[in-house]
Short mmCIF file of C-alpha atoms and ligand atoms in Angstrom, two decimals:
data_model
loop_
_atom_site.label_atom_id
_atom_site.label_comp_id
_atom_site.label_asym_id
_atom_site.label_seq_id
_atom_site.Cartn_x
_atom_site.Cartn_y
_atom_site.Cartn_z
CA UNK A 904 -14.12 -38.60 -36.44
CA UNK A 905 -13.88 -37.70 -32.79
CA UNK A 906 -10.53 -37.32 -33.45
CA UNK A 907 -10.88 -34.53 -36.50
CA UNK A 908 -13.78 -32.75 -34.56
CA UNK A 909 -10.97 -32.42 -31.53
CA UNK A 910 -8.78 -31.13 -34.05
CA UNK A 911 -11.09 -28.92 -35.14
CA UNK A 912 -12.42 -27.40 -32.49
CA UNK A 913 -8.63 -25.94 -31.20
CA UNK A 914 -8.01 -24.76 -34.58
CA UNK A 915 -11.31 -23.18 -34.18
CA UNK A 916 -10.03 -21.49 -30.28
CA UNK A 917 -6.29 -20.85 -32.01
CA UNK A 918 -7.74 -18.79 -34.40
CA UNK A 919 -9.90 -16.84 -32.16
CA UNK A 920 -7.24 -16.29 -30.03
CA UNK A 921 -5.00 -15.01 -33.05
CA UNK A 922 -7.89 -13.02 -34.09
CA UNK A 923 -8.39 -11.16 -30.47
CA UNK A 924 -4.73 -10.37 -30.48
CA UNK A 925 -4.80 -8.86 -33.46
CA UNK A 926 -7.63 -6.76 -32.97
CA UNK A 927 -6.47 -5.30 -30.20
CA UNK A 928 -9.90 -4.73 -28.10
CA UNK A 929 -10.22 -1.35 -26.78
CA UNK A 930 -10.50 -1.83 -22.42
CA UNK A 931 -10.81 0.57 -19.53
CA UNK A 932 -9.01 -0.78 -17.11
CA UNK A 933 -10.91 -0.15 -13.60
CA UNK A 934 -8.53 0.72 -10.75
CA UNK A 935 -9.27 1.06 -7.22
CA UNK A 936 -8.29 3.54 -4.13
CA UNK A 937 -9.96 4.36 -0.42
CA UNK A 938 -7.66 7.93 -0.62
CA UNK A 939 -9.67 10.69 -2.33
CA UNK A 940 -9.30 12.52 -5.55
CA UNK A 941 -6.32 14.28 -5.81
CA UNK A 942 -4.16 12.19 -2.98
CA UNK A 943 -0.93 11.10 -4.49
CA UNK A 944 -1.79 7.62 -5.39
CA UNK A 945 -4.82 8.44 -7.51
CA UNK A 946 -2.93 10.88 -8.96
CA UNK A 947 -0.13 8.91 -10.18
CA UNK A 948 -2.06 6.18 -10.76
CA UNK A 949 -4.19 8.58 -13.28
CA UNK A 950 -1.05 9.43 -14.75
CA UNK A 951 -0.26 5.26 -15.37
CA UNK A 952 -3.05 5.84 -17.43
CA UNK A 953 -2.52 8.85 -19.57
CA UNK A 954 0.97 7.07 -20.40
CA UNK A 955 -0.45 3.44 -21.22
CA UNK A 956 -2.85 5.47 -23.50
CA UNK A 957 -0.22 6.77 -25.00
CA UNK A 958 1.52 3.78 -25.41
CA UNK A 959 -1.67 2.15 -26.61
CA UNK A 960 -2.74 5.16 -28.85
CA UNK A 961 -5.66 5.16 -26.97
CA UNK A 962 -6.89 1.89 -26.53
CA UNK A 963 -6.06 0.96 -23.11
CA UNK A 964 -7.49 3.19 -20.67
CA UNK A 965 -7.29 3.51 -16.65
CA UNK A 966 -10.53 4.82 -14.97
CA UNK A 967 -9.71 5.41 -10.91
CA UNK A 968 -12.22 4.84 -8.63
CA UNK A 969 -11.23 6.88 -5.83
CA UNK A 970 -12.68 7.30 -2.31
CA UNK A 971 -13.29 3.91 -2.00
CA UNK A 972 -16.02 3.98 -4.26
CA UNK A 973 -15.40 0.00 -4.93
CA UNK A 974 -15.10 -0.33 -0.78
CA UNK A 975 -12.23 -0.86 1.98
CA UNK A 976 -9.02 -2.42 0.81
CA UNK A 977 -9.67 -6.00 1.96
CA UNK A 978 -12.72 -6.02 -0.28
CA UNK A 979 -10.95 -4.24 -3.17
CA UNK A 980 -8.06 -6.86 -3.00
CA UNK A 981 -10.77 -9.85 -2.79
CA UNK A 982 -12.71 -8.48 -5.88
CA UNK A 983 -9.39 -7.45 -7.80
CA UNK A 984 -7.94 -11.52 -7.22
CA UNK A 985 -11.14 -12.74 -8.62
CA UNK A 986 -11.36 -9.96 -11.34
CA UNK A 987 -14.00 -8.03 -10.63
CA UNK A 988 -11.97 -4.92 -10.35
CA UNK A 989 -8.77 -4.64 -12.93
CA UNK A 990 -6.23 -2.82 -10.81
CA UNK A 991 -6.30 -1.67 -6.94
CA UNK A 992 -4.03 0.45 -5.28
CA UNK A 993 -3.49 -0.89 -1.56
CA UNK A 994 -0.77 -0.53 1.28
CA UNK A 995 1.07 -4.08 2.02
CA UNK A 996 -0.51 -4.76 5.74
CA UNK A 997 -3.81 -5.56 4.06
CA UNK A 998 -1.42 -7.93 1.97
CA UNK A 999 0.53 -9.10 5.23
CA UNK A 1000 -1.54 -12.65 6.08
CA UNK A 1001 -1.77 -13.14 2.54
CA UNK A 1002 1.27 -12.68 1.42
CA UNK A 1003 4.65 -13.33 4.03
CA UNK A 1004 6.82 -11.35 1.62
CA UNK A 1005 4.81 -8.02 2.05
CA UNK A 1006 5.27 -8.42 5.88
CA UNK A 1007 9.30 -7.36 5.46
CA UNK A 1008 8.87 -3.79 4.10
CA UNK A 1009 6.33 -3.35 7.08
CA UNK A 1010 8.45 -3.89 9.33
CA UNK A 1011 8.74 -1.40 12.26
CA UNK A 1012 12.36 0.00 11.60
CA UNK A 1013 13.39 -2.21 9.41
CA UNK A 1014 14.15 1.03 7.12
CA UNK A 1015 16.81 3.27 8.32
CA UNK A 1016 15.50 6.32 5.59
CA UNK A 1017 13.12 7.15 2.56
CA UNK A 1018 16.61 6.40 0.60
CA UNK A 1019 17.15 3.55 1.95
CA UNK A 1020 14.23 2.30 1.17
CA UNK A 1021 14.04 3.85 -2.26
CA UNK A 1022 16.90 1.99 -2.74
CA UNK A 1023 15.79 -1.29 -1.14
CA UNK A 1024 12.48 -1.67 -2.76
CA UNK A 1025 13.92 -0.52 -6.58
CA UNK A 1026 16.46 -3.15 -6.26
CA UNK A 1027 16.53 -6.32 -6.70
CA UNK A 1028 14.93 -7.26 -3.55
CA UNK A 1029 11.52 -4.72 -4.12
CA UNK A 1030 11.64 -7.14 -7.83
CA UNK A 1031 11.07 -10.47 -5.38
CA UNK A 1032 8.62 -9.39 -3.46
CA UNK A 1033 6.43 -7.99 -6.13
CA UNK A 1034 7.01 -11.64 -7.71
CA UNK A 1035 5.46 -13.19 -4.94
CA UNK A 1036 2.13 -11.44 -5.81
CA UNK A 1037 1.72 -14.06 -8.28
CA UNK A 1038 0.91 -17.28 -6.35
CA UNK A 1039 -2.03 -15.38 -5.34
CA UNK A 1040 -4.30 -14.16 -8.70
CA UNK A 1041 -2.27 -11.28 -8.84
CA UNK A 1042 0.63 -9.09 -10.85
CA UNK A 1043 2.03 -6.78 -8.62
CA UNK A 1044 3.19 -3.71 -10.90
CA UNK A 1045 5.33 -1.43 -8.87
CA UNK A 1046 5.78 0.48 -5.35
CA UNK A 1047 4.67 3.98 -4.33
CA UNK A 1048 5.76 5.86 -1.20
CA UNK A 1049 3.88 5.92 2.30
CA UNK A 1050 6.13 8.35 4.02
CA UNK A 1051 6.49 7.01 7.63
CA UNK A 1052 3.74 6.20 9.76
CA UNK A 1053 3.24 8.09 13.25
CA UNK A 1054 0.71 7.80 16.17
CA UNK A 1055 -1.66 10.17 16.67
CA UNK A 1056 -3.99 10.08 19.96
CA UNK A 1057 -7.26 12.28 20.96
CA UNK A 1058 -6.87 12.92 25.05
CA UNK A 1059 -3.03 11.84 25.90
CA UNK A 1060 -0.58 12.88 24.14
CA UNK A 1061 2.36 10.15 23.56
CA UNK A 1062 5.66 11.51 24.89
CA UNK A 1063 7.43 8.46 25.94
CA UNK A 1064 7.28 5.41 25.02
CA UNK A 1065 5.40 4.92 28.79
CA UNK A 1066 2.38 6.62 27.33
CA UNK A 1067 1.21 4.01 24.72
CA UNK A 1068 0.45 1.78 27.82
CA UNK A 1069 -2.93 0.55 27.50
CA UNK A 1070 -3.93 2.99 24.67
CA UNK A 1071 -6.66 1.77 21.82
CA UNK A 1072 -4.86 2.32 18.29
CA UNK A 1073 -6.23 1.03 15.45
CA UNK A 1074 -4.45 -0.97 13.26
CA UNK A 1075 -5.02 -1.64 9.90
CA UNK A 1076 -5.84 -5.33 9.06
CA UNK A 1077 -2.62 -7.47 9.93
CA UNK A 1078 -1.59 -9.94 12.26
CA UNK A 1079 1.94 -8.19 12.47
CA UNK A 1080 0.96 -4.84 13.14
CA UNK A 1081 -1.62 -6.20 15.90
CA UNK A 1082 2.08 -7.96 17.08
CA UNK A 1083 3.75 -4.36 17.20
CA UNK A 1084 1.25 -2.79 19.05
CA UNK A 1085 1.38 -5.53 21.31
CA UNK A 1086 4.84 -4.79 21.81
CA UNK A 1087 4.13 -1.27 22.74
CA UNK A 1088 1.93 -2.15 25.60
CA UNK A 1089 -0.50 -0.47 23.78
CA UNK A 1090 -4.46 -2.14 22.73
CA UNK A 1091 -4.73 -3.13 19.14
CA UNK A 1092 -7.85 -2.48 17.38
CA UNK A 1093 -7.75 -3.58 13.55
CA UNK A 1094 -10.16 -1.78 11.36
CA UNK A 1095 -11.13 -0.72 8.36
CA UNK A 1096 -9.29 3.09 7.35
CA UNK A 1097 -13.49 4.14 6.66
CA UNK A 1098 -14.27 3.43 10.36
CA UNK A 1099 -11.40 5.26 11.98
CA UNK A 1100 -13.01 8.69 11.75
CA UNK A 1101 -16.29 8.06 13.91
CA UNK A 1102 -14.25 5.59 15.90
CA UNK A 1103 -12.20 8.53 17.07
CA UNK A 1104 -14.86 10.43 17.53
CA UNK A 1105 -16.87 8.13 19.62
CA UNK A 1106 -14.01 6.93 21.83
CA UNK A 1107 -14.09 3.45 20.21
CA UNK A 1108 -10.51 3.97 19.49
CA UNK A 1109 -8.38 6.31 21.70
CA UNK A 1110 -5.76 7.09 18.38
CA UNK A 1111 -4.27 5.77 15.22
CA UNK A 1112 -1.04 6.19 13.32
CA UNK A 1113 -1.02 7.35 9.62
CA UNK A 1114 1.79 9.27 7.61
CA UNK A 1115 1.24 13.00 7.18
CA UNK A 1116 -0.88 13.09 4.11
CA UNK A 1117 -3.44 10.67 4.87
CA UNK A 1118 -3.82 12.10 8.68
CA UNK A 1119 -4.41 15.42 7.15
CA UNK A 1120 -6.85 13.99 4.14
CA UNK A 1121 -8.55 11.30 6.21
CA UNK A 1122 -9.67 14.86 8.48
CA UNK A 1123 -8.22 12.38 11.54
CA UNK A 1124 -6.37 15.79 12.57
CA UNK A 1125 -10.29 17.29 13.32
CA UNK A 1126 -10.12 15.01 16.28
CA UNK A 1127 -7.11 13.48 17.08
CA UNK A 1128 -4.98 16.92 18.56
CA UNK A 1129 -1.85 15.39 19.41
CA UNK A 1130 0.64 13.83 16.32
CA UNK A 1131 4.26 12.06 17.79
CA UNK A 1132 6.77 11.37 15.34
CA UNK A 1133 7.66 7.95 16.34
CA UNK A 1134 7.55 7.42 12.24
CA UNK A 1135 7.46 3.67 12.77
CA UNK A 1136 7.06 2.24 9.73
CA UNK A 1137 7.35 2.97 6.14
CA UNK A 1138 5.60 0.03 4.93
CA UNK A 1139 5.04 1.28 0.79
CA UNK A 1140 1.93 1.63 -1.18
CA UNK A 1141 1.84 -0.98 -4.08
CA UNK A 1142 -0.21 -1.14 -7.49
CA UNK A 1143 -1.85 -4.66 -8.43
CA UNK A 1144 -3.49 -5.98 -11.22
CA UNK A 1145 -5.71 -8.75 -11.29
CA UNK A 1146 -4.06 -11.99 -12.93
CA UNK A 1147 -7.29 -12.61 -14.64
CA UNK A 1148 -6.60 -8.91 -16.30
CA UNK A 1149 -3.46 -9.29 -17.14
CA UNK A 1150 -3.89 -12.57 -18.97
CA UNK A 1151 -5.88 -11.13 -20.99
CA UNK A 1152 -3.42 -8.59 -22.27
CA UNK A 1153 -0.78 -9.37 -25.40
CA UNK A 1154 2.33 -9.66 -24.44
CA UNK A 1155 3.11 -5.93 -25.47
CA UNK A 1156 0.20 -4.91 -23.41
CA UNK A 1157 1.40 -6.54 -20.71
CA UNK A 1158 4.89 -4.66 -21.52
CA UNK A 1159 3.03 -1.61 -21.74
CA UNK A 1160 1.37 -1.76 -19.01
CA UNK A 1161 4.50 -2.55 -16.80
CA UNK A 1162 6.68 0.22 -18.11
CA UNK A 1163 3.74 2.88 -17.42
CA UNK A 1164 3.75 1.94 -14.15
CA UNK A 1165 7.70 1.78 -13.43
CA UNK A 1166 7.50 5.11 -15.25
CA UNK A 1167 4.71 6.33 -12.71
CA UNK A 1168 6.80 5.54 -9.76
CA UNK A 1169 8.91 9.01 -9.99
CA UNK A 1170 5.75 11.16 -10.46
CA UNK A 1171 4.16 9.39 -7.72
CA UNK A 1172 7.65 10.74 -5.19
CA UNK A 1173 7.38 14.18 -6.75
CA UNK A 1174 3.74 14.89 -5.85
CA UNK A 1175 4.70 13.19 -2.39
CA UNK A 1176 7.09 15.46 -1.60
CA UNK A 1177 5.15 17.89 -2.05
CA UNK A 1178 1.60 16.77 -0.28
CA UNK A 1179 3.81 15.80 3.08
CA UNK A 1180 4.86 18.88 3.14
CA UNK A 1181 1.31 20.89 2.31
CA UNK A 1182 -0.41 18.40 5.16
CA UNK A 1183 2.44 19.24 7.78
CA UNK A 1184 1.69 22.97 6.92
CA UNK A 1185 -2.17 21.99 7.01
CA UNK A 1186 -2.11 19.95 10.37
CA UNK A 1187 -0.08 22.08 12.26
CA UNK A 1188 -2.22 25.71 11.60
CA UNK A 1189 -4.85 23.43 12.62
CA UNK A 1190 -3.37 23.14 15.75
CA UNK A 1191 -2.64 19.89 16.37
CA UNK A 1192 0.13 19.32 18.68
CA UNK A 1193 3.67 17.59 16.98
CA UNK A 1194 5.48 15.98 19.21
CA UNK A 1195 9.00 14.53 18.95
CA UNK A 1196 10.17 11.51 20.44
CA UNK A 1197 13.34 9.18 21.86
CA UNK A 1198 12.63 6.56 19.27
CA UNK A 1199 15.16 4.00 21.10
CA UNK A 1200 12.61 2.71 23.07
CA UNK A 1201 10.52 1.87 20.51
CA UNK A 1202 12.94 0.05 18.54
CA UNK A 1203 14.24 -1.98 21.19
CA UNK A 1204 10.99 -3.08 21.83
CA UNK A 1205 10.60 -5.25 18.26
CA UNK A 1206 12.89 -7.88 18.76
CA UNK A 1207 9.76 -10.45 19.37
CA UNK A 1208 7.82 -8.90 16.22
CA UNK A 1209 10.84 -9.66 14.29
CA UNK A 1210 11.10 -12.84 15.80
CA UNK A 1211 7.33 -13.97 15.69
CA UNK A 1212 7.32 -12.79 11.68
CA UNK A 1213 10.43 -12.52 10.21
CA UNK A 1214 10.14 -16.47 10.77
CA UNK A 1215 11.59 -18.30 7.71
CA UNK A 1216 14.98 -18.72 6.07
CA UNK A 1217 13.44 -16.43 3.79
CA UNK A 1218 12.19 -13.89 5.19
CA UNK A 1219 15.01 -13.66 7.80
CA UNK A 1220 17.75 -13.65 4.79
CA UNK A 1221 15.29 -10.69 2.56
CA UNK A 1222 15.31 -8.93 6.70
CA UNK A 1223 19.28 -9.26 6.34
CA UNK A 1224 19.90 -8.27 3.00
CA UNK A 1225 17.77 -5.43 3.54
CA UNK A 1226 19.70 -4.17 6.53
CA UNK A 1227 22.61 -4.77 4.38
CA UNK A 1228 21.86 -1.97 1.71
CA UNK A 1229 23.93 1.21 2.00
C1 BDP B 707 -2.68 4.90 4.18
C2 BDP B 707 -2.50 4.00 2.98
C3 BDP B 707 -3.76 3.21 2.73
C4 BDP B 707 -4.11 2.47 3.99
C5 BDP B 707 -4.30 3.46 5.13
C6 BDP B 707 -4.72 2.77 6.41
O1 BDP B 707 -2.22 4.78 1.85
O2 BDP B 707 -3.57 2.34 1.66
O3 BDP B 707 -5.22 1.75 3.90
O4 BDP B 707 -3.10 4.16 5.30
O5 BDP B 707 -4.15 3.04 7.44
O6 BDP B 707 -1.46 5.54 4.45
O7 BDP B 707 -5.63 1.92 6.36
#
């Protein structure tokens, strides 16, 4: 009896299951971002949309809550792993204790230029580390560009590597970039990308290192005067979905859904191109102050961040094969 009621009872959840699959719920997918409307990644991630609606016909939708309208990445990323939010669009440091993989494409050089590291993280190797999103409640979808990084400071200008000594940079929230500023002399101060405005302001912080766009859209350039091109990392963008979401899809959903976002990769670089260039134009009538720089001395000085996180077979071996990519 127990037995046939068992029985029953999975029959019962089989043919639910069959019968939510084939009715193919209608969802809006909620998707998260700090930047602001119009910023590259909430623009190609609105575009992700329009094509899995079209793939769909109009069932599965994308609505992007921009301006970090669902809060600072390292909520976002909490809330997206236990699916409260459906997708979040986050750089890789907030990833970097989570997640060793995500550390690699941080790296501070480890890229020698945007091609290389086109090539690097649409290869085979880009494929692994998005894999490794999965041991932690997530599906990571695909890569955007971040440009490179560069500092930018409020009262002294950095024109040698001499003049990071002892400077307050915030850092966004990763035990590997705190280890590169280290190894620049200079003061770490992780924070939340929301603070670092006021925190310029008020002399909390004395600078902080973005890539052109978000220095210009983050209005850092208001305050911070003086922008050195030490372009130090080039540590990607990268579009999650919660695991809880995705299970939740068919498995031509879930097909869908992964080919929209491949297929929202090269609209993402096109309206990059084009924003670098607009906030260069932007940053420097506002007259902030670009500065080039010897880089050599900032390389040379990673050998222990390398050392201290590039600490596994690994991660040393996906470090080698990257450097190996022509
Ligand atoms: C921007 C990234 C954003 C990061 C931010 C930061 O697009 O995801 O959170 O930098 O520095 O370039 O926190």
């Amino acid at each position: 009896m127990l037995r046939r009621m068992f029985l029953g009872a999975t029959a019962a959840l089989a043919l639910l299951a069959a019968h939510g699959a084939s009715a193919q719920e209608e969802m809006i997918l909620r998707s998260a971002d700090i930047h602001p409307d119009g910023y590259p990644t909430v623009e190609a991630v609105k575009y992700m949309g329009q094509l899995l609606e079209e793939k769909t016909n109009g069932r599965i939708k994308v609505e992007v809550f921009h301006s970090r309208q669902l809060g600072e990445e390292k909520d976002t990323i909490e809330q997206t792993r236990f699916g409260v939010i459906d997708m979040n669009r986050v750089n890789l440091a907030p990833f970097n204790n989570l997640i060793p993989q995500t550390v690699v494409p941080a790296l501070p050089f480890v890229f020698r230029s945007i091609e290389h590291m086109h090539k690097v993280m649409d290869g085979e190797i880009g494929n692994e580390i998005l894999a490794a999103f999965e041991a932690h409640d997530l599906v990571a979808l695909c890569f955007y560009d971040s440009g490179a990084r560069s500092f930018y400071t409020v009262n002294k200008p950095i024109r040698s590597f001499a003049d990071m000594q002892g400077q307050k940079i915030r850092v966004q929230q990763s035990d590997m970039w705190l280890s590169m500023m280290q190894a620049l002399k200079a003061n770490p101060t992780p924070m939340s990308y929301g603070e670092v405005y006021s925190a310029l302001q008020t002399g909390v912080i004395d600078g902080a290192e973005n890539n052109w766009p978000s220095f210009e859209s983050s209005k850092h350039y208001e305050v911070a005067k003086f922008y050195t091109l030490t372009q130090h990392s080039m540590s990607p963008e990268v579009l999650t979905m919660s695991k809880a979401t995705w299970d939740k899809l068919t498995p031509e959903d879930q097909t869908a859904v992964k080919e929209a976002a491949k297929a929202s990769v090269a609209k993402m670089r096109e309206l990059w191109e084009a924003q670098e260039k607009k906030s260069e134009e932007t940053v420097r009538a506002a007259g902030v102050e670009v500065i080039t720089i010897d880089k050599q001395p900032f390389i040379d000085a990673m050998a222990p961040v390398y050392a201290e996180f590039a600490n596994t077979e690994e991660l040393k071996d996906l470090v080698a094969r990257i450097q190996a990519v022509q």
